[in-house]
Amino acid sequence: MSNDRPDPLDRIVARSRPQQGDVPAELGNPRNYLVFDRPSSAAPVDDPAAVLTAGEDGRWGVSDSDTVLGVVVGAVEPVTPEAVESELADMRAADDTVGRDSSSYIPDWTAVSTTPTLAPGAERPRMVRRNGTRVRPEWVIPPDNRSPYYPHSYPFSLVGRIFVWQDAARPDWSWWGTASLLGTRTVMTASHVVPWGSSSWKALFVPAYYDGASVHGSWAASWVTDARGYSSHSQGDDMAVMRLNVPLGSNLGWFGFRTYSSGWEDLSVWTLPGYPWDHDSGNRPWLHLNFPIIDDDNDGAGVELEYQADTEGGQSGAPVFAWFDGSPDVVGTHSGGEDNFGEPRQNVAAGGNALTNLLHWARNNWP
């Protein structure tokens, strides 16, 4: 089958396989999570080691209020799709191999599943809700066709929950979204998940998040060190990439990506996973399998991919992907929903060249 057309389900189920080896030990290293940092505005300390103190009960504590758990990210300068395209063109002029690799990576040790093992829904009380402003509403279009799943196999283990602190010094995160691995250190999410304008923020990506931690272990996570995306966005270019402190992709693998083609319209081959607040308070992942993209419209500098797959808040930034010759390739990042007069309600992803250019830039600058 040509690699420019998605594989139908009956052609890809045979590619599933059980786990081939042990989970890499690097995923369970406490250093992935136990990182302490200080905002750039904080006064220097004479003895950094003195910041950590041992109490009488033997427990360690942080005695300096300006020292926080996690990597503090300073104000990030937003970019435009035109600037990213121009920068890529300059990089390609110097090295014609730049921007050619959009492939996925499947580690030898991991299980592979085109349809993950379904899990029970916990249906916990709605105690946790993202308190950032939603860009647009998202819709569950009856009947609700989402299913909970165990994220222990590739590529579903690449999708995780991303926690964002608008103020890095506060103990509680401000909101969450969904993100996915697209490179060694690169995760993709929606632009409105990033707290543009904050001078001191942080974010934690937990791949394969399930009931409070990654299925790969309590320390399988990474803080974010950088973000790049389109802050002044429409829904068609509501996208961003983040650089991870820990190269989780080296052990977990990553998605491939490609520019959406209108020739794929109405093919029931797409998958959208994520962490919606209306099921399990975002503590377990849910997905909608084998739905069609029903239309694509130019919007902003990107392309708005329209579908009636069910989503809710917390799934912003989720990958929309299908399989191409055995590779799970992303064509969009979930942005939200729309309810236009005279049209049925639908949900949308941001895609097009604005997405692929941004991902090529990230792979070449964040190896």
Coordinates of C-alpha atoms in Angstrom, one line a residue:
M1 CA 0.0 0.0 0.0
S2 CA 1.3 3.5 -0.8
N3 CA 2.5 5.4 2.2
D4 CA 0.5 8.5 1.1
R5 CA -2.8 7.0 2.2
P6 CA -3.8 5.8 5.7
D7 CA -3.8 2.1 6.4
P8 CA -7.3 0.7 7.1
L9 CA -7.8 -1.1 10.4
D10 CA -7.7 -4.6 9.0
R11 CA -4.3 -3.9 7.5
I12 CA -2.7 -2.7 10.8
V13 CA -4.0 -5.0 13.5
A14 CA -1.4 -7.6 12.5
R15 CA 1.3 -5.2 13.5
S16 CA 0.4 -5.5 17.2
R17 CA 2.9 -7.3 19.4
P18 CA 3.4 -8.0 23.1
Q19 CA 6.1 -6.3 25.2
Q20 CA 9.5 -7.5 24.0
G21 CA 11.7 -6.6 27.0
D22 CA 12.0 -4.8 30.3
V23 CA 11.0 -1.2 30.8
P24 CA 14.3 0.9 30.5
A25 CA 15.6 1.7 33.9
E26 CA 16.2 5.4 32.9
L27 CA 12.4 5.9 33.0
G28 CA 12.3 5.2 36.7
N29 CA 15.2 7.5 37.7
P30 CA 14.0 9.9 40.5
R31 CA 16.2 12.6 39.0
N32 CA 13.7 12.9 36.2
Y33 CA 11.3 14.6 38.7
L34 CA 13.4 15.8 41.6
V35 CA 14.8 18.9 40.0
F36 CA 15.0 22.2 42.0
D37 CA 15.3 25.6 40.3
R38 CA 15.1 29.3 41.2
P39 CA 13.4 32.1 39.2
S40 CA 15.7 34.5 37.4
S41 CA 14.4 37.3 39.6
A42 CA 15.5 35.6 42.8
A43 CA 18.5 36.9 44.6
P44 CA 21.6 34.6 44.4
V45 CA 22.4 32.3 47.4
D46 CA 25.8 32.0 48.9
D47 CA 25.6 28.3 49.4
P48 CA 23.1 26.5 47.2
A49 CA 23.5 23.3 49.2
A50 CA 22.2 25.0 52.3
V51 CA 18.8 25.4 50.6
L52 CA 18.0 21.8 51.4
T53 CA 17.9 21.1 55.1
A54 CA 17.3 18.0 57.1
G55 CA 14.7 18.1 59.9
E56 CA 14.8 16.3 63.2
D57 CA 12.6 13.6 61.8
G58 CA 15.0 12.9 59.1
R59 CA 12.9 14.4 56.3
W60 CA 14.4 16.9 53.9
G61 CA 12.9 20.3 53.4
V62 CA 13.5 23.4 51.3
S63 CA 14.4 26.4 53.5
D64 CA 14.4 29.0 50.7
S65 CA 11.1 30.3 49.4
D66 CA 12.7 31.1 46.0
T67 CA 13.8 27.5 45.4
V68 CA 11.0 25.5 43.8
L69 CA 10.5 21.9 42.6
G70 CA 10.8 21.8 38.9
V71 CA 12.4 23.8 36.1
V72 CA 11.3 27.4 36.1
V73 CA 10.6 28.6 32.6
G74 CA 11.0 32.3 31.9
A75 CA 8.9 34.4 29.6
V76 CA 8.9 32.6 26.2
E77 CA 8.9 34.7 23.0
P78 CA 6.1 33.5 20.8
V79 CA 6.7 33.0 17.1
T80 CA 4.7 33.3 13.9
P81 CA 4.2 30.5 11.3
E82 CA 5.9 32.8 8.8
A83 CA 8.9 33.2 11.0
V84 CA 9.2 29.4 11.6
E85 CA 8.9 28.7 7.8
S86 CA 11.6 31.3 7.1
E87 CA 13.9 29.9 9.7
L88 CA 13.5 26.4 8.3
A89 CA 14.2 27.7 4.8
D90 CA 17.5 29.2 6.0
M91 CA 18.4 26.0 7.8
R92 CA 17.6 23.9 4.7
A93 CA 19.8 26.2 2.6
A94 CA 22.7 25.4 4.8
D95 CA 21.9 21.7 5.2
D96 CA 19.5 20.0 2.7
T97 CA 18.8 17.2 5.2
V98 CA 17.0 19.6 7.6
G99 CA 13.2 19.1 7.6
R100 CA 13.2 15.8 5.9
D101 CA 12.8 13.5 8.9
S102 CA 9.1 13.2 10.0
S103 CA 9.3 9.5 10.8
S104 CA 8.1 7.7 14.0
Y105 CA 10.4 5.7 16.3
I106 CA 9.2 2.3 17.8
P107 CA 11.7 1.0 20.5
D108 CA 12.6 -2.6 20.4
W109 CA 11.4 -3.3 23.9
T110 CA 7.9 -1.9 23.8
A111 CA 4.5 -3.5 23.1
V112 CA 2.7 -2.2 20.0
S113 CA -1.0 -2.0 19.8
T114 CA -3.2 -0.4 17.1
T115 CA -6.2 -0.7 19.5
P116 CA -5.2 -0.5 23.2
T117 CA -6.6 -2.6 26.0
L118 CA -9.8 -1.0 27.3
A119 CA -10.0 -0.1 30.9
P120 CA -12.8 0.5 33.4
G121 CA -13.9 4.1 33.9
A122 CA -13.5 5.3 37.5
E123 CA -16.0 8.1 37.1
R124 CA -14.6 10.1 40.0
P125 CA -16.4 13.2 41.2
R126 CA -15.6 16.3 39.2
M127 CA -13.3 17.8 41.8
V128 CA -10.5 18.8 39.4
R129 CA -11.1 21.2 36.5
R130 CA -8.7 23.2 34.4
N131 CA -9.2 26.8 35.6
G132 CA -7.7 28.4 32.5
T133 CA -10.2 30.0 30.1
R134 CA -11.2 27.6 27.3
V135 CA -10.7 29.0 23.8
R136 CA -13.9 27.5 22.6
P137 CA -16.3 24.8 23.9
E138 CA -15.8 21.2 23.1
W139 CA -18.5 18.7 22.5
V140 CA -19.6 15.2 23.3
I141 CA -22.0 14.4 20.5
P142 CA -24.4 11.7 21.7
P143 CA -23.9 8.9 21.9
D144 CA -20.5 9.3 23.7
N145 CA -18.1 7.0 21.7
R146 CA -15.1 7.5 23.9
S147 CA -13.5 4.5 25.8
P148 CA -11.0 4.4 28.7
Y149 CA -7.8 2.5 28.0
Y150 CA -4.6 1.3 29.6
P151 CA -1.7 3.3 28.1
H152 CA 0.9 0.6 28.4
S153 CA 1.5 0.0 24.7
Y154 CA 3.0 2.0 21.8
P155 CA 1.8 4.5 20.5
F156 CA -0.6 5.2 23.4
S157 CA 2.2 5.3 25.9
L158 CA 3.5 8.4 24.0
V159 CA 0.4 10.4 25.0
G160 CA 0.5 12.0 28.5
R161 CA -1.0 14.6 30.7
I162 CA 0.8 17.9 31.0
F163 CA 0.4 20.0 34.1
V164 CA 1.0 23.7 33.9
W165 CA 1.8 26.2 36.7
Q166 CA 1.2 29.8 35.7
D167 CA 3.3 30.8 38.7
A168 CA 6.2 28.4 39.3
A169 CA 6.3 29.3 43.0
R170 CA 2.8 28.1 43.8
P171 CA 2.4 24.6 45.1
D172 CA -0.7 23.7 42.9
W173 CA -0.8 23.6 39.1
S174 CA -3.1 26.0 37.3
W175 CA -4.5 23.7 34.6
W176 CA -3.7 20.6 32.5
G177 CA -3.8 19.6 28.9
T178 CA -2.8 16.6 26.8
A179 CA 0.6 16.4 25.0
S180 CA 2.4 13.7 23.0
L181 CA 6.0 12.8 22.2
L182 CA 7.1 13.8 18.7
G183 CA 10.8 13.5 19.1
T184 CA 13.6 12.7 21.6
R185 CA 12.8 15.8 23.7
T186 CA 9.8 17.3 21.9
V187 CA 6.2 17.2 22.9
M188 CA 3.4 18.7 21.0
T189 CA 0.3 20.4 22.5
A190 CA -2.1 23.2 21.9
S191 CA -0.9 26.8 22.0
H192 CA -3.6 27.7 24.6
V193 CA -2.1 25.2 27.0
V194 CA 1.1 27.4 27.2
P195 CA 0.8 30.3 29.7
W196 CA 2.1 33.0 27.2
G197 CA 3.0 36.2 29.0
S198 CA 3.9 34.6 32.4
S199 CA 7.4 35.6 33.5
S200 CA 7.9 32.5 35.7
W201 CA 6.1 29.3 35.0
K202 CA 6.7 25.6 34.8
A203 CA 5.2 22.5 33.2
L204 CA 5.5 18.8 33.9
F205 CA 4.8 16.1 31.2
V206 CA 3.8 12.7 32.5
P207 CA 3.6 10.1 29.6
A208 CA 1.1 7.3 29.9
Y209 CA -0.5 8.9 32.9
Y210 CA -2.9 6.6 34.8
D211 CA -4.3 7.1 38.3
G212 CA -1.8 9.6 39.5
A213 CA 1.5 8.5 37.8
S214 CA 2.9 7.1 34.6
V215 CA 2.3 3.3 34.1
H216 CA 6.1 3.2 33.6
G217 CA 6.8 4.3 37.2
S218 CA 6.4 7.2 39.6
W219 CA 9.5 9.0 38.2
A220 CA 8.7 8.5 34.5
A221 CA 8.1 12.2 33.8
S222 CA 10.0 15.3 32.7
W223 CA 9.9 19.0 33.4
V224 CA 9.7 21.4 30.4
T225 CA 12.6 23.7 29.7
D226 CA 11.4 25.7 26.6
A227 CA 8.2 26.4 24.6
R228 CA 7.7 27.6 21.1
G229 CA 4.4 28.2 19.4
Y230 CA 1.9 30.6 17.9
S231 CA 0.4 32.6 20.7
S232 CA -1.8 34.8 18.5
H233 CA -3.6 31.9 16.9
S234 CA -6.8 30.9 15.3
Q235 CA -8.1 27.4 15.8
G236 CA -6.3 26.2 12.7
D237 CA -2.8 27.2 14.1
D238 CA -3.5 26.6 17.8
M239 CA -0.3 24.6 18.3
A240 CA 2.9 24.6 20.3
V241 CA 6.0 22.5 21.0
M242 CA 7.8 22.1 24.3
R243 CA 11.3 20.9 25.0
L244 CA 11.7 18.3 27.8
N245 CA 14.5 18.3 30.3
V246 CA 14.7 14.5 30.1
P247 CA 14.9 12.8 26.6
L248 CA 11.9 10.5 27.3
G249 CA 11.6 9.7 23.6
S250 CA 14.9 7.8 23.6
N251 CA 13.2 5.1 25.6
L252 CA 9.5 5.5 24.8
G253 CA 9.7 6.4 21.1
W254 CA 7.7 9.0 19.3
F255 CA 5.0 9.6 16.7
G256 CA 5.7 10.5 13.1
F257 CA 3.9 13.4 11.4
R258 CA 2.7 14.6 8.0
T259 CA 0.7 17.3 6.4
Y260 CA -3.0 16.5 6.1
S261 CA -4.4 15.8 2.6
S262 CA -8.0 16.5 1.7
G263 CA -7.9 13.2 -0.2
W264 CA -8.3 11.5 3.2
E265 CA -11.6 13.1 3.9
D266 CA -14.3 10.7 5.3
L267 CA -11.9 7.8 5.9
S268 CA -12.7 6.3 9.3
V269 CA -9.1 5.7 10.3
W270 CA -8.3 8.5 12.8
T271 CA -7.7 8.2 16.6
L272 CA -7.9 10.9 19.2
P273 CA -6.7 10.1 22.8
G274 CA -6.4 12.4 25.8
Y275 CA -7.3 13.3 29.4
P276 CA -10.8 14.8 29.5
W277 CA -12.1 16.3 32.8
D278 CA -15.6 14.9 32.4
H279 CA -14.4 11.3 32.8
D280 CA -12.2 10.3 35.8
S281 CA -11.3 13.9 36.4
G282 CA -8.5 13.5 33.9
N283 CA -6.9 10.7 35.9
R284 CA -7.3 8.1 33.2
P285 CA -7.0 8.4 29.4
W286 CA -9.9 8.1 27.0
L287 CA -10.0 7.8 23.3
H288 CA -12.2 7.9 20.2
L289 CA -11.2 5.3 17.6
N290 CA -11.7 5.1 13.9
F291 CA -13.5 8.3 13.1
P292 CA -13.4 10.3 9.9
I293 CA -12.2 13.9 9.4
I294 CA -15.2 15.3 7.6
D295 CA -13.8 18.6 6.3
D296 CA -10.7 20.8 6.3
D297 CA -10.6 24.6 6.1
N298 CA -7.8 27.1 6.0
D299 CA -7.8 29.0 9.3
G300 CA -5.1 31.4 10.4
A301 CA -1.8 30.1 9.0
G302 CA -2.9 26.5 9.6
V303 CA -5.7 24.1 8.5
E304 CA -8.7 23.4 10.7
L305 CA -9.5 19.7 10.6
E306 CA -13.1 19.1 11.5
Y307 CA -14.6 15.9 13.0
Q308 CA -17.4 14.7 15.3
A309 CA -15.1 12.7 17.6
D310 CA -16.1 13.3 21.2
T311 CA -13.8 15.4 23.4
E312 CA -13.9 17.6 26.5
G313 CA -11.7 20.1 28.3
G314 CA -8.3 18.6 29.2
Q315 CA -7.9 17.0 25.8
S316 CA -6.6 20.2 24.3
G317 CA -3.3 19.4 22.6
A318 CA -4.1 15.7 22.0
P319 CA -2.7 14.1 18.8
V320 CA -5.0 13.2 15.9
F321 CA -3.3 10.3 14.1
A322 CA -3.6 7.4 11.8
W323 CA -1.3 4.6 10.6
F324 CA 0.7 4.9 7.4
D325 CA 2.7 1.8 6.4
G326 CA 3.0 0.8 10.0
S327 CA 3.9 4.2 11.3
P328 CA 1.5 6.2 13.6
D329 CA 1.6 9.7 12.0
V330 CA 0.0 12.8 13.5
V331 CA -1.8 15.3 11.3
G332 CA -3.2 17.7 13.9
T333 CA -3.3 18.7 17.5
H334 CA -6.7 18.9 19.1
S335 CA -7.8 22.6 19.5
G336 CA -11.4 22.7 20.7
G337 CA -14.9 22.8 19.2
E338 CA -17.1 25.0 17.2
D339 CA -20.8 25.6 17.1
N340 CA -21.5 27.7 14.0
F341 CA -25.0 28.8 13.1
G342 CA -26.7 26.5 10.6
E343 CA -24.0 23.8 11.0
P344 CA -23.8 20.7 13.3
R345 CA -21.5 20.9 16.3
Q346 CA -18.1 19.6 15.7
N347 CA -14.6 19.4 17.2
V348 CA -11.4 20.5 15.4
A349 CA -7.7 20.0 15.3
A350 CA -5.0 22.4 14.1
G351 CA -2.8 21.1 11.3
G352 CA -1.3 21.8 7.9
N353 CA 2.1 23.1 7.1
A354 CA 2.1 25.3 10.2
L355 CA 2.2 22.1 12.2
T356 CA 4.8 20.2 10.2
N357 CA 7.1 23.2 10.0
L358 CA 6.9 23.7 13.8
L359 CA 7.7 20.0 14.4
H360 CA 10.6 20.0 11.9
W361 CA 12.0 23.1 13.7
A362 CA 11.7 21.3 17.1
R363 CA 13.4 18.1 15.9
N364 CA 16.3 20.0 14.4
N365 CA 16.8 22.3 17.3
W366 CA 16.0 20.0 20.3
P367 CA 17.8 16.7 19.5

